[in-house]
Each structure stands twice: as structure tokens, then as C-alpha cells.
Short mmCIF file of C-alpha atoms in Angstrom, two decimals:
data_model
loop_
_atom_site.label_atom_id
_atom_site.label_comp_id
_atom_site.label_asym_id
_atom_site.label_seq_id
_atom_site.Cartn_x
_atom_site.Cartn_y
_atom_site.Cartn_z
CA MET A 1 60.90 20.90 -40.05
CA THR A 2 58.88 21.70 -43.29
CA VAL A 3 56.19 19.32 -42.27
CA ILE A 4 55.95 20.31 -38.60
CA LEU A 5 55.77 24.08 -39.63
CA TRP A 6 52.93 23.25 -42.28
CA ALA A 7 50.99 21.25 -39.62
CA VAL A 8 51.34 24.11 -37.17
CA LEU A 9 50.25 26.93 -39.73
CA GLY A 10 47.58 24.56 -41.10
CA TYR A 11 46.06 23.89 -37.62
CA LEU A 12 45.86 27.48 -36.66
CA LEU A 13 44.01 28.20 -40.25
CA GLY A 14 41.55 25.45 -39.60
CA SER A 15 40.98 26.42 -35.93
CA VAL A 16 39.35 29.86 -36.83
CA PRO A 17 35.60 29.47 -35.70
CA PHE A 18 33.68 31.13 -38.87
CA GLY A 19 30.18 29.70 -37.85
CA VAL A 20 30.53 31.45 -34.50
CA LEU A 21 32.15 34.45 -35.58
CA ILE A 22 29.61 35.21 -38.31
CA THR A 23 26.74 34.50 -36.15
CA LYS A 24 27.91 36.69 -33.50
CA ALA A 25 28.63 39.42 -35.86
CA LEU A 26 25.20 39.09 -37.35
CA GLY A 27 23.51 39.22 -33.83
CA LEU A 28 22.19 35.56 -34.23
CA GLY A 29 23.44 34.65 -30.62
CA ASP A 30 26.19 31.91 -29.70
CA LEU A 31 26.03 29.25 -32.05
CA ARG A 32 27.05 26.84 -29.43
CA GLN A 33 23.59 27.38 -27.88
CA ILE A 34 21.84 26.87 -30.84
CA GLY A 35 20.05 23.70 -32.39
CA SER A 36 22.89 20.86 -32.08
CA GLY A 37 25.51 23.22 -30.71
CA ASN A 38 27.81 22.51 -33.77
CA ILE A 39 29.94 25.25 -35.09
CA GLY A 40 29.52 24.39 -38.74
CA ALA A 41 27.13 25.51 -41.33
CA THR A 42 24.33 23.04 -41.19
CA ASN A 43 24.01 24.49 -37.65
CA VAL A 44 24.23 28.10 -38.52
CA LEU A 45 21.28 27.42 -41.21
CA ARG A 46 19.10 26.36 -37.94
CA THR A 47 19.26 30.03 -37.21
CA GLY A 48 17.12 30.63 -40.54
CA ASN A 49 19.60 32.96 -42.13
CA LYS A 50 20.80 31.00 -45.54
CA GLY A 51 23.49 33.81 -46.15
CA ALA A 52 25.00 33.26 -43.05
CA ALA A 53 25.14 29.26 -43.31
CA LEU A 54 26.49 29.75 -46.98
CA ALA A 55 29.32 32.10 -45.80
CA THR A 56 29.72 29.53 -43.00
CA LEU A 57 30.31 26.63 -45.60
CA VAL A 58 32.39 28.54 -48.19
CA LEU A 59 34.89 29.98 -45.17
CA ASP A 60 35.12 26.55 -43.50
CA GLY A 61 35.77 24.63 -46.91
CA GLY A 62 38.42 27.80 -47.79
CA LYS A 63 40.16 26.53 -44.52
CA GLY A 64 41.08 22.97 -45.75
CA ALA A 65 41.83 24.41 -49.22
CA ALA A 66 43.90 27.33 -48.21
CA ALA A 67 45.85 25.14 -45.96
CA ALA A 68 46.84 22.65 -49.00
CA LEU A 69 47.12 25.46 -51.63
CA LEU A 70 49.43 27.64 -49.39
CA ALA A 71 51.58 24.84 -48.66
CA ARG A 72 51.90 23.95 -52.28
CA ALA A 73 52.54 27.55 -53.32
CA PHE A 74 55.41 27.76 -51.34
CA GLY A 75 56.88 24.57 -52.60
CA ALA A 76 56.22 22.04 -49.87
CA ASP A 77 56.26 18.60 -51.15
CA ASP A 78 53.05 16.34 -51.42
CA LEU A 79 53.40 15.20 -47.96
CA ALA A 80 53.74 18.61 -46.36
CA VAL A 81 50.60 19.53 -48.49
CA GLN A 82 48.35 16.86 -47.37
CA VAL A 83 49.76 17.36 -43.65
CA ALA A 84 48.86 20.81 -43.83
CA GLY A 85 45.18 19.88 -44.94
CA LEU A 86 44.89 17.21 -42.22
CA ALA A 87 46.18 19.65 -39.66
CA ALA A 88 43.49 22.70 -40.72
CA PHE A 89 40.80 19.52 -40.55
CA ALA A 90 42.16 18.75 -36.85
CA GLY A 91 41.96 22.44 -36.12
CA HIS A 92 38.53 22.90 -37.33
CA CYS A 93 37.25 19.87 -35.19
CA PHE A 94 39.69 20.79 -32.00
CA PRO A 95 40.07 24.50 -32.01
CA VAL A 96 42.18 25.81 -29.59
CA TRP A 97 40.12 29.25 -29.24
CA LEU A 98 37.06 27.18 -28.14
CA LYS A 99 38.59 24.56 -25.60
CA PHE A 100 39.06 22.12 -28.39
CA LYS A 101 35.33 21.67 -28.96
CA GLY A 102 34.84 22.30 -32.73
CA GLY A 103 32.85 20.99 -35.73
CA LYS A 104 32.60 18.09 -37.67
CA GLY A 105 34.71 19.04 -40.49
CA VAL A 106 32.59 18.01 -43.43
CA ALA A 107 33.14 21.43 -45.23
CA THR A 108 36.74 21.49 -44.55
CA PHE A 109 36.98 18.02 -45.83
CA LEU A 110 35.47 18.96 -49.05
CA GLY A 111 37.45 21.90 -49.51
CA LEU A 112 40.66 20.09 -48.88
CA MET A 113 39.71 17.38 -51.24
CA LEU A 114 38.99 20.10 -53.96
CA ALA A 115 42.71 21.60 -53.38
CA LEU A 116 44.27 18.37 -53.42
CA SER A 117 42.57 16.69 -56.50
CA TRP A 118 39.72 18.92 -57.95
CA PRO A 119 38.26 15.74 -59.67
CA ILE A 120 38.14 13.76 -56.52
CA GLY A 121 36.95 16.73 -54.63
CA LEU A 122 34.24 17.34 -57.13
CA LEU A 123 32.95 13.79 -56.85
CA CYS A 124 32.92 14.13 -53.09
CA CYS A 125 30.87 17.31 -53.41
CA LEU A 126 28.44 15.46 -55.54
CA THR A 127 28.40 12.34 -53.12
CA TRP A 128 27.34 14.76 -50.42
CA LEU A 129 24.80 16.48 -52.81
CA ALA A 130 23.11 13.21 -54.07
CA ALA A 131 22.90 11.52 -50.55
CA ALA A 132 21.61 14.94 -48.83
CA ALA A 133 18.98 15.29 -51.76
CA LEU A 134 17.88 12.03 -51.44
CA SER A 135 17.51 11.47 -47.39
CA ARG A 136 17.02 15.33 -46.92
CA ILE A 137 19.58 14.65 -44.10
CA SER A 138 22.65 16.68 -43.94
CA SER A 139 24.71 14.03 -42.01
CA VAL A 140 23.76 11.07 -44.40
CA GLY A 141 25.36 13.21 -47.23
CA ALA A 142 28.55 13.84 -45.22
CA LEU A 143 29.02 10.32 -44.17
CA ALA A 144 28.58 9.17 -47.67
CA ALA A 145 30.96 11.71 -49.09
CA ALA A 146 33.68 10.81 -46.40
CA ALA A 147 33.10 7.13 -47.03
CA GLY A 148 33.23 7.71 -50.88
CA GLY A 149 36.59 9.71 -50.70
CA PRO A 150 39.08 7.05 -50.73
CA ILE A 151 36.86 4.99 -52.92
CA TRP A 152 37.25 7.81 -55.62
CA MET A 153 40.87 8.23 -54.80
CA ILE A 154 41.58 4.49 -55.50
CA LEU A 155 39.05 4.73 -58.90
CA LEU A 156 41.07 7.69 -60.00
CA GLY A 157 44.39 6.58 -59.45
CA ARG A 158 45.47 8.72 -56.60
CA THR A 159 46.54 6.03 -54.22
CA ASP A 160 49.12 8.43 -52.77
CA MET A 161 45.90 10.28 -51.07
CA VAL A 162 44.21 7.28 -49.68
CA VAL A 163 45.71 7.16 -46.43
CA THR A 164 44.85 10.92 -46.16
CA GLY A 165 41.27 10.01 -47.11
CA VAL A 166 40.95 6.93 -45.04
CA LEU A 167 42.02 9.34 -41.88
CA LEU A 168 39.66 11.97 -42.93
CA ALA A 169 36.62 9.59 -43.21
CA ALA A 170 37.58 7.80 -40.02
CA LEU A 171 37.52 11.21 -38.02
CA ILE A 172 34.27 12.40 -39.83
CA TRP A 173 32.41 9.05 -38.96
CA TRP A 174 33.67 9.38 -35.48
CA ARG A 175 32.79 12.83 -35.12
CA HIS A 176 29.09 12.03 -36.44
CA SER A 177 28.85 9.16 -33.49
CA ALA A 178 25.73 11.20 -32.15
CA ASN A 179 24.30 11.56 -35.72
CA LEU A 180 24.54 7.80 -36.26
CA ALA A 181 22.76 6.96 -33.23
CA ARG A 182 19.88 9.43 -33.97
CA LEU A 183 19.80 7.68 -37.75
CA ARG A 184 19.40 4.66 -36.15
CA ALA A 185 16.64 5.93 -33.90
CA GLY A 186 14.78 7.94 -36.66
CA THR A 187 15.24 11.21 -34.86
CA GLU A 188 17.90 12.85 -36.85
CA PRO A 189 16.66 16.42 -37.91
CA ARG A 190 16.28 17.11 -41.69
CA ILE A 191 17.70 20.06 -43.94
CA GLY A 192 16.05 23.15 -43.23
CA LYS A 193 14.49 22.27 -39.82
CA LYS A 194 15.37 25.13 -37.30
#
């Protein structure tokens, strides 16, 4: 019952579409009709408002972190903590408020990793940063960070997190299937392009 409770709470927390709410509040339009139509920070950046993009990044990351940290603070065991985080990630990708059409979960993934194990989270963030800086393509950073997660978990001895890491990586790669097709075609937009 505890695991189910944290799964529900995590999902509801993760399903808050901060990108949509922020762009609407700032009069930037319906984010789902801008750029890629994605509700995440990268697409918010395409509006030209860096502050809105940063706020979306922090809040979307905060959803994953908050779900895990709240579960931990209320004494949930490690399984329930990881399930709460996974559910927050699922909530971001499939929010009930947007007819289950959400984001790709990268910021939520990074926030969750930082909350579950800050060294692994930091390494995932650095992996994203390095790959995005070298390629100037956000999706390359996302795919590298997701793939690196389980590797960092194994290298740092956190084998208890590997199943969660593999599930998150698989979902992120699946959610980026259109990006992968554009990468192969050479048409994937670069960071900062409106």
C-alpha cells in the first residue's frame, strides 16, 4: 500500500505541466503549438525567453527530486522512494491534465537522479552538459545522460538503482524516437534555435 500511495503521489506531482503554465502566464502562447510542441525546457527556450526556459528546467527537475525526497522524508523504504520518482517521471511524460501528451522527461530524470544519489545525478548532468556542448544539440545530451545513468550506477556501486536507471533510459530513448530520426537525417535543431 505504501508503494502504491507514493506511486500515485509521485505521478500527480510529476504531471504538473510547468512549461505550459509558465509560457501561458508570461503570454508566450500555447507551448504545444510552438517549435516541437514539447512541454519541456528546450522547447520553452525556442520562445526566446531564457528565464522561462530556466524556470521550466528547474521546476521539471524539481518534480522528480521532490517525489523521491518526500517519500524518503516520510520514511518510505528505498523501493517506494524509487517508485515515487519513476511515477513522477511517468507523470511528466504522460500527464492526465494534457490527455497524456507530455514531455520527454529529461529534466525530471536529472532531478530524480540527484535526489536518489547526488554523485550519480551530478555525473548524469555533466554527461548531458558535455554531450550537448560538443554537439550543440540538446537531444544528444539527453540521450547520452540517460544511457550513462545505469553505467554510472554500476561504476559507483549503486546496483540497487540499476533497474530504475535502465527503465528511465529506455523511456527517454523511446520518447526521443523522433529526435533520433532527425539526428540520422541531419535535421535535428541546435540549441538556441527558435
